[in-house]
Amino acid sequence: MSLALIAALPFLGALTPALSQRFGRGAATLTVALFTATALALILQHLPAIMAGDTLTTQINWLPELGLNANFRLDGLSLLFALLILGIGLLIQAYACFYLDRSEPYARFLTYLMLFQGAMLGIVLSDNILLLLVFWELTSLSSFLLIGFWSHLPQARQGARMALATTGAGGLAMIAGMMILGHIVGSYDLSTILTQTAAIQASPLYLPALILILLGAFTKSAQFPFHFWLPHAMAAPTPVSAYLHSATMVKAGLFLMARLWPVLSGTPEWFWIVTSAGLITMAFAAKVALFKDDLKAILAYSTVSHLGLITFLLGLGTKAAATAAIFHIICHATFKAALFMLAGIVDHATHTRDIRALGGLRRAMPITFGLATIATLSMAGIPPLNGFLSKEMMLEEAAHTAPWVIPVLATLAALLSVAYSLRFLSFTFLGPAPSYSHTPHDPGLGLWLPPALLAALVVAIGLAPMPMAGWLVDAAASATTGEPIHAHIALWHGLQSPALWMSLAAFGGGLASLGLYPRLRRIWDASPKPEAKPIFDATLGALIQTADSLTAKLHNGSMARAFSLAVLTILALGLYAYQTAESLPGSRALTPIALAPATGFALLITAALAATLLHRKRLLALLLVGIIGLILSAGFAYLSAPDLALTQITVEVVTVALMLLALNFLPKTTPHETSGLRKFRDAALAIAAGTATAALAYALMLREAIFPPISAFHLAQSLPGAGGHNAVNTIIVDFRGYDTYGEIIVLGIAALLIFALTESLLGTKWAIHPSQTAGDAGDPHPLMLQVATRLILPMAMLVGTYLFLRGHNEPGGGFVSGLVFAIGFVMQYIASGQEWAAARSRIPYHAMIGAGVLVASATGVGSFLAGRPFLTSNYTHVHLPLLQDFELATAALFDLGVFLCVLGAVMLALDALARLAKPQPAKDAL
């Protein structure tokens, strides 16, 4: 349960800023930091076990038959990413407290940030790929909120849409790939999948699964050609950029490739797809970064390049390359988070991020200059910093990989990284200082301390890599490769290492490129360059136009057309299945039909035909529908289904009463809507659908079920499992309680929507009120009807209470009881009017619905806290003197929630419609 708690802590922390902000932004920051620090402490608590090679798991079974389990896993790889997410997350929270302006909605920012943190933490801790997919999509949604936080800026809105569209599309592809992967293995648990390398790679579905999964990873980690969204995400506030680029969203794709590395790597398909994408991305983004002028744009394209570097290493498929990738993930997180924070400091001090307007800040901002020098030189791969070590490991692996173009492109990318890093540093801090509108100066401790801590890690890991990071690299690389890894990371590997000479070539070439920058810039400006934003806008516009055109053709506002298309599709699919599937011969004999059911069946057909032919007369059609319901109730009773009969008859009474009230707002007859030809078409379609449905039902009733029906289980377990003799009720409140729980919530929502709709119409020109006609009696509330309904109410309440109490063992229950109570109250509205009934109502119907949902929820939570599945009932038998032995069951509490929801929903809808019928003063607004 510890891992589930760790995954839940950021989401719980997201609830606190709205409450704690009233005590100041410092209190809000400390509150969310407490949740992050607690999760980090719990992770570190498991550090000894992970270092010993153990893998910790938490299993929470939800729907195990479908593979839907909330399983969590902590090994070396997830430990590494969890430390980055939570550790850098703490620094980002502290930095954001001092960075964001006092006028910003800081509580909302922290809420979004914690949701983002929770989604990322859920990804790295998931041991079930379906659960991982949920968190994966949450990162896309929460990053959309963060990138678009400054929603008043067009570039923020554009960047957020671009990120969501790109990563969301990749996520859809990944969902398909993961489903294929689970199908191949026969399980969706990562613990099982990671042991099935041979089965996965031998499957003919390996390549489709690989491509679809890599689409998700590449879009999330901004690999070419899906890189364009990440630079546009720099429109987010700097704390978001620092977090997103260093430890969170863009690392999700790398984590996924590392997590599935044991089962997907080692094939030619993996090598060429992943290595090519990484190598192209690394070189291409480094070239673009060299010619960008916005500080955050340079860092954004640098991130894309370094993500390509890690992807390239993972694609090589060797243990040494995977180890180098893990190490560079650590190095990149430290120097890139620091650089983004420092870019934000420069922006705050100078009010610009344009590198052409900067320079000479080394004297005005010496602390910022010192920290930026450390982080930038690490990004360039200059010794003795950590970036040099991981770059050397990358070049060493590239040097031993064929064909020759691979080490050449790797060296070129390293050369360009030196060039853009030195340009970033020299153009910002060196040279003469321009005339700034404000005198720049170093910020307070709150802004420079977080990047200073990261810069200290950059130096410490560079000087002492094994003590500082070797243990973590070994644990993460061992979890990635599935075999024990003992890395050897050092500053010096001798003159015989090809990486040394490749590094020297990259450094020399980078210096030369910086010296030739003015000439290179003129060539770059003169050369044609495709821009991602116009291409994205054009593509998205074409997709929207196509969707609008298709939607306009399929959904033109005609309900008849929509129903016709749906019915035709169902008929076509059913006909195809009937013609292509094997059919077992019918083995059941027909039962003789008695006179009573034959008469009822004839009456049912007559009433249905009459309702169809006379549908234009609305009142008559409603009465015929009520007759059809009564006949069905009688049929249920005849077929020994008293619960269904009770439910059907009470539903019919309530429905007819509500519909009678609604008919006040409609003409007595409907107009002639369709021509004769269209009626003939609709009739033919209806007859075809009805005949097909009847034929299917007839065929099913003649044949035995392929699988044993679950009804035998419910009948056998009704008493021992749920403590009730009435199997229908135990199914509703226990075995299928979750379905009922959802249904009462939907019922309550429907009633609230009716209430909201009528509220919006009250007092407007749309509130059409009924008028008295010549045929009316003139007395809206007859005395005899009032007297009769006063007597009916206590009887209805008594019958409803009796049905409620007996429901667990005899026909009845909360649903029927609520409807019986509602019938008694409906009669009061009909007899005495809304004003009389509302004046005597003591409980608001909204509260009744809410109380029902809360009671039902509390019942389910109680069983869950007791270690049993949600809504599992418990019961005991009690014997009191002078009374018989009787049963107490928690199912009665859940049934009480059902009762309250049903009664509240019916009465709220009734009261809303009745109030709408009252004359109201018209408002000028509408």
Coordinates of N, CA, C and O in Angstrom, one line a residue, residues 515-615:
G515 N 33.4 31.2 -33.8 CA 34.2 32.2 -34.5 C 33.6 32.6 -35.9 O 33.6 33.8 -36.3
L516 N 33.0 31.6 -36.5 CA 32.5 31.9 -37.9 C 31.0 32.2 -37.8 O 30.3 32.1 -38.8
Y517 N 30.5 32.4 -36.6 CA 29.0 32.5 -36.4 C 28.4 33.6 -37.3 O 27.3 33.3 -37.9
P518 N 28.9 34.8 -37.5 CA 28.3 35.8 -38.3 C 28.1 35.3 -39.7 O 27.0 35.5 -40.4
R519 N 29.1 34.6 -40.3 CA 29.0 34.1 -41.7 C 27.9 33.0 -41.7 O 27.1 32.9 -42.6
L520 N 28.0 32.1 -40.7 CA 27.0 31.0 -40.7 C 25.6 31.5 -40.5 O 24.7 31.0 -41.1
R521 N 25.5 32.6 -39.7 CA 24.1 33.1 -39.5 C 23.5 33.7 -40.8 O 22.3 33.6 -41.1
R522 N 24.4 34.4 -41.6 CA 23.9 34.9 -42.9 C 23.4 33.8 -43.8 O 22.4 33.9 -44.5
I523 N 24.2 32.7 -43.8 CA 23.8 31.5 -44.6 C 22.5 31.0 -44.1 O 21.6 30.6 -44.9
W524 N 22.3 30.9 -42.8 CA 21.1 30.3 -42.2 C 19.9 31.2 -42.5 O 18.8 30.7 -42.9
D525 N 20.1 32.5 -42.4 CA 19.0 33.4 -42.7 C 18.6 33.4 -44.1 O 17.4 33.6 -44.5
A526 N 19.5 33.1 -45.0 CA 19.2 33.2 -46.4 C 18.6 31.8 -46.9 O 18.0 31.8 -48.0
S527 N 18.8 30.8 -46.2 CA 18.3 29.5 -46.6 C 16.9 29.3 -46.3 O 16.4 29.8 -45.3
P528 N 16.1 28.6 -47.2 CA 14.7 28.3 -46.9 C 14.6 27.3 -45.7 O 15.3 26.3 -45.6
K529 N 13.6 27.6 -44.8 CA 13.4 26.7 -43.6 C 11.9 26.5 -43.4 O 11.2 27.5 -43.3
P530 N 11.5 25.3 -43.4 CA 10.1 25.0 -43.1 C 9.8 25.3 -41.6 O 10.6 24.9 -40.7
E531 N 8.7 26.1 -41.4 CA 8.4 26.4 -40.0 C 7.3 25.5 -39.5 O 6.3 25.2 -40.2
A532 N 7.5 25.0 -38.3 CA 6.6 24.0 -37.8 C 5.2 24.6 -37.5 O 4.2 23.9 -37.7
K533 N 5.1 25.8 -37.0 CA 3.8 26.4 -36.6 C 2.9 26.5 -37.8 O 1.7 26.0 -37.7
P534 N 3.3 27.1 -38.9 CA 2.4 27.1 -40.1 C 1.9 25.7 -40.6 O 0.8 25.5 -40.9
I535 N 2.9 24.8 -40.6 CA 2.6 23.4 -41.0 C 1.6 22.8 -40.0 O 0.6 22.2 -40.5
F536 N 1.8 23.0 -38.7 CA 0.8 22.5 -37.7 C -0.5 23.1 -37.9 O -1.6 22.4 -37.9
D537 N -0.6 24.4 -38.0 CA -1.8 25.1 -38.2 C -2.6 24.7 -39.4 O -3.8 24.5 -39.4
A538 N -1.8 24.5 -40.5 CA -2.5 24.1 -41.8 C -3.0 22.6 -41.6 O -4.1 22.3 -42.1
T539 N -2.2 21.8 -41.0 CA -2.7 20.4 -40.8 C -3.9 20.3 -39.9 O -4.9 19.6 -40.2
L540 N -3.8 21.0 -38.8 CA -4.9 21.0 -37.9 C -6.2 21.7 -38.5 O -7.3 21.2 -38.3
G541 N -6.0 22.7 -39.3 CA -7.1 23.3 -40.0 C -7.8 22.4 -41.0 O -9.0 22.4 -41.1
A542 N -6.9 21.7 -41.7 CA -7.5 20.7 -42.7 C -8.3 19.6 -42.0 O -9.3 19.2 -42.4
L543 N -7.7 19.1 -40.9 CA -8.4 18.1 -40.1 C -9.8 18.6 -39.6 O -10.8 17.9 -39.6
I544 N -9.8 19.8 -39.0 CA -11.0 20.4 -38.5 C -12.0 20.6 -39.6 O -13.2 20.3 -39.4
Q545 N -11.6 21.1 -40.8 CA -12.5 21.3 -41.9 C -13.1 20.0 -42.4 O -14.3 19.9 -42.7
T546 N -12.2 18.9 -42.4 CA -12.7 17.6 -42.8 C -13.8 17.1 -41.8 O -14.8 16.5 -42.2
A547 N -13.4 17.3 -40.5 CA -14.3 16.8 -39.5 C -15.7 17.6 -39.5 O -16.7 17.0 -39.4
D548 N -15.6 18.9 -39.7 CA -16.8 19.7 -39.8 C -17.7 19.2 -41.0 O -18.9 19.2 -40.9
S549 N -17.0 19.0 -42.1 CA -17.8 18.6 -43.3 C -18.4 17.2 -43.1 O -19.6 17.0 -43.4
L550 N -17.7 16.3 -42.5 CA -18.3 15.0 -42.3 C -19.4 15.1 -41.2 O -20.4 14.4 -41.4
T551 N -19.2 15.9 -40.2 CA -20.2 16.0 -39.2 C -21.5 16.6 -39.7 O -22.6 16.2 -39.4
A552 N -21.3 17.6 -40.6 CA -22.5 18.3 -41.2 C -23.3 17.3 -42.0 O -24.5 17.5 -42.1
K553 N -22.6 16.4 -42.6 CA -23.3 15.4 -43.5 C -24.0 14.4 -42.6 O -25.1 13.9 -43.0
L554 N -23.4 14.0 -41.6 CA -23.9 12.9 -40.8 C -24.9 13.4 -39.7 O -25.9 12.7 -39.3
H555 N -24.6 14.6 -39.2 CA -25.5 15.2 -38.1 C -26.0 16.5 -38.6 O -25.4 17.5 -38.2
N556 N -27.1 16.4 -39.3 CA -27.6 17.7 -39.8 C -28.8 18.2 -39.0 O -29.6 19.0 -39.4
G557 N -29.0 17.6 -37.8 CA -30.1 18.1 -36.9 C -31.3 17.2 -37.0 O -32.2 17.4 -36.2
S558 N -31.3 16.3 -37.9 CA -32.5 15.4 -38.1 C -32.3 14.2 -37.2 O -31.5 13.3 -37.4
M559 N -33.2 14.1 -36.2 CA -33.1 12.9 -35.3 C -33.5 11.6 -36.1 O -33.0 10.6 -35.8
A560 N -34.5 11.8 -37.0 CA -35.0 10.6 -37.7 C -33.8 10.1 -38.6 O -33.6 8.9 -38.7
R561 N -33.1 11.0 -39.2 CA -31.9 10.5 -40.0 C -30.9 9.8 -39.1 O -30.3 8.8 -39.5
A562 N -30.6 10.4 -38.0 CA -29.6 9.8 -37.1 C -30.0 8.4 -36.7 O -29.2 7.5 -36.7
F563 N -31.3 8.3 -36.3 CA -31.8 7.0 -35.9 C -31.8 6.0 -37.0 O -31.4 4.8 -36.9
S564 N -32.1 6.5 -38.2 CA -32.1 5.6 -39.3 C -30.7 5.1 -39.7 O -30.6 3.9 -39.9
L565 N -29.7 5.9 -39.6 CA -28.4 5.5 -39.9 C -27.9 4.5 -38.8 O -27.2 3.5 -39.2
A566 N -28.2 4.8 -37.6 CA -27.8 3.9 -36.5 C -28.5 2.5 -36.7 O -27.8 1.5 -36.6
V567 N -29.8 2.5 -37.0 CA -30.5 1.2 -37.1 C -30.0 0.5 -38.3 O -29.8 -0.8 -38.3
L568 N -29.7 1.2 -39.4 CA -29.2 0.5 -40.6 C -27.8 -0.1 -40.4 O -27.5 -1.2 -40.8
T569 N -27.0 0.6 -39.6 CA -25.7 0.1 -39.3 C -25.8 -1.2 -38.5 O -25.1 -2.2 -38.7
I570 N -26.7 -1.1 -37.4 CA -26.8 -2.3 -36.6 C -27.4 -3.5 -37.4 O -26.9 -4.6 -37.2
L571 N -28.3 -3.2 -38.3 CA -28.9 -4.3 -39.1 C -27.8 -4.9 -40.0 O -27.7 -6.1 -40.2
A572 N -27.0 -4.0 -40.6 CA -26.0 -4.5 -41.5 C -24.9 -5.4 -40.8 O -24.5 -6.4 -41.2
L573 N -24.5 -4.9 -39.6 CA -23.6 -5.7 -38.8 C -24.2 -7.0 -38.3 O -23.5 -8.1 -38.4
G574 N -25.4 -7.0 -37.9 CA -26.1 -8.2 -37.5 C -26.2 -9.2 -38.7 O -26.0 -10.4 -38.5
L575 N -26.6 -8.7 -39.9 CA -26.7 -9.6 -41.0 C -25.4 -10.2 -41.4 O -25.3 -11.4 -41.7
Y576 N -24.3 -9.4 -41.3 CA -23.0 -9.9 -41.6 C -22.6 -11.0 -40.6 O -22.1 -12.0 -41.0
A577 N -22.8 -10.7 -39.3 CA -22.5 -11.7 -38.3 C -23.3 -13.0 -38.5 O -22.8 -14.1 -38.4
Y578 N -24.6 -12.9 -38.9 CA -25.5 -14.0 -39.1 C -25.0 -14.9 -40.3 O -25.0 -16.1 -40.3
Q579 N -24.5 -14.2 -41.3 CA -24.1 -14.9 -42.5 C -22.7 -15.6 -42.4 O -22.4 -16.5 -43.1
T580 N -21.8 -15.0 -41.6 CA -20.4 -15.5 -41.5 C -20.2 -16.3 -40.3 O -19.2 -17.1 -40.3
A581 N -20.9 -16.2 -39.2 CA -20.6 -17.0 -38.0 C -21.4 -18.3 -38.0 O -22.4 -18.5 -38.7
E582 N -20.8 -19.3 -37.3 CA -21.4 -20.6 -37.2 C -22.6 -20.5 -36.2 O -22.6 -19.7 -35.3
S583 N -23.6 -21.2 -36.5 CA -24.8 -21.2 -35.7 C -25.1 -22.6 -35.2 O -25.2 -23.6 -36.0
L584 N -25.4 -22.7 -33.9 CA -25.7 -24.0 -33.3 C -27.2 -24.3 -33.6 O -28.0 -23.4 -33.5
P585 N -27.6 -25.5 -33.8 CA -29.0 -25.8 -34.0 C -29.8 -25.7 -32.6 O -29.2 -25.9 -31.6
G586 N -31.0 -25.3 -32.7 CA -31.8 -25.1 -31.6 C -32.2 -26.5 -30.9 O -32.6 -27.4 -31.6
S587 N -32.0 -26.5 -29.6 CA -32.2 -27.8 -28.9 C -33.4 -27.7 -27.9 O -33.8 -28.7 -27.3
R588 N -33.9 -26.5 -27.7 CA -35.0 -26.4 -26.7 C -36.3 -26.6 -27.4 O -36.6 -26.1 -28.5
A589 N -37.2 -27.2 -26.7 CA -38.6 -27.4 -27.2 C -39.4 -26.2 -26.9 O -39.2 -25.5 -25.9
L590 N -40.4 -25.9 -27.8 CA -41.3 -24.9 -27.6 C -42.3 -25.2 -26.5 O -42.7 -26.4 -26.4
T591 N -42.6 -24.3 -25.6 CA -43.6 -24.5 -24.6 C -45.0 -24.1 -25.0 O -45.2 -23.2 -25.8
P592 N -46.0 -24.9 -24.6 CA -47.4 -24.6 -25.1 C -47.8 -23.2 -24.5 O -47.4 -22.8 -23.4
I593 N -48.6 -22.5 -25.2 CA -49.0 -21.1 -24.8 C -50.4 -21.2 -24.3 O -51.3 -21.8 -24.9
A594 N -50.7 -20.7 -23.1 CA -52.0 -20.7 -22.5 C -52.8 -19.5 -23.0 O -52.3 -18.6 -23.6
L595 N -54.1 -19.5 -22.6 CA -55.0 -18.5 -23.1 C -54.6 -17.1 -22.5 O -54.6 -16.1 -23.2
A596 N -54.2 -17.0 -21.2 CA -54.0 -15.8 -20.6 C -52.8 -15.0 -21.2 O -52.9 -13.8 -21.6
P597 N -51.6 -15.7 -21.3 CA -50.5 -14.9 -22.0 C -50.8 -14.6 -23.4 O -50.4 -13.6 -23.9
A598 N -51.6 -15.5 -24.1 CA -51.9 -15.2 -25.5 C -52.8 -13.9 -25.6 O -52.6 -13.1 -26.5
T599 N -53.7 -13.8 -24.7 CA -54.6 -12.6 -24.6 C -53.8 -11.4 -24.3 O -53.9 -10.3 -25.0
G600 N -52.9 -11.5 -23.3 CA -52.0 -10.4 -23.0 C -51.1 -10.0 -24.2 O -50.9 -8.8 -24.4
F601 N -50.6 -11.0 -24.9 CA -49.7 -10.7 -26.0 C -50.5 -10.0 -27.1 O -50.0 -9.0 -27.7
A602 N -51.7 -10.4 -27.3 CA -52.6 -9.7 -28.3 C -52.9 -8.3 -27.9 O -52.9 -7.4 -28.8
L603 N -53.2 -8.1 -26.6 CA -53.5 -6.8 -26.2 C -52.2 -5.9 -26.3 O -52.3 -4.7 -26.7
L604 N -51.1 -6.5 -26.0 CA -49.8 -5.7 -26.1 C -49.6 -5.2 -27.6 O -49.2 -4.1 -27.8
I605 N -49.8 -6.2 -28.5 CA -49.6 -5.8 -29.9 C -50.6 -4.7 -30.4 O -50.3 -3.8 -31.1
T606 N -51.9 -4.9 -29.9 CA -52.9 -3.9 -30.3 C -52.6 -2.5 -29.7 O -52.7 -1.5 -30.4
A607 N -52.1 -2.5 -28.4 CA -51.8 -1.2 -27.9 C -50.6 -0.6 -28.5 O -50.5 0.6 -28.8
A608 N -49.6 -1.4 -28.9 CA -48.4 -0.9 -29.6 C -48.8 -0.3 -31.0 O -48.3 0.8 -31.3
L609 N -49.6 -1.1 -31.7 CA -50.0 -0.6 -33.0 C -50.8 0.7 -32.9 O -50.7 1.6 -33.7
A610 N -51.7 0.7 -31.9 CA -52.5 1.9 -31.7 C -51.7 3.1 -31.3 O -51.9 4.2 -31.8
A611 N -50.7 2.9 -30.5 CA -49.8 4.0 -30.1 C -49.0 4.6 -31.3 O -48.8 5.8 -31.5
T612 N -48.7 3.6 -32.2 CA -48.0 4.1 -33.4 C -48.9 4.8 -34.4 O -48.5 5.9 -34.9
L613 N -50.1 4.3 -34.6 CA -51.0 4.9 -35.5 C -51.6 6.2 -35.0 O -51.9 7.1 -35.8
L614 N -51.8 6.3 -33.7 CA -52.4 7.5 -33.1 C -51.4 8.4 -32.4 O -51.8 9.1 -31.5
H615 N -50.2 8.4 -32.8 CA -49.2 9.1 -32.0 C -49.3 10.6 -32.1 O -48.8 11.3 -31.3

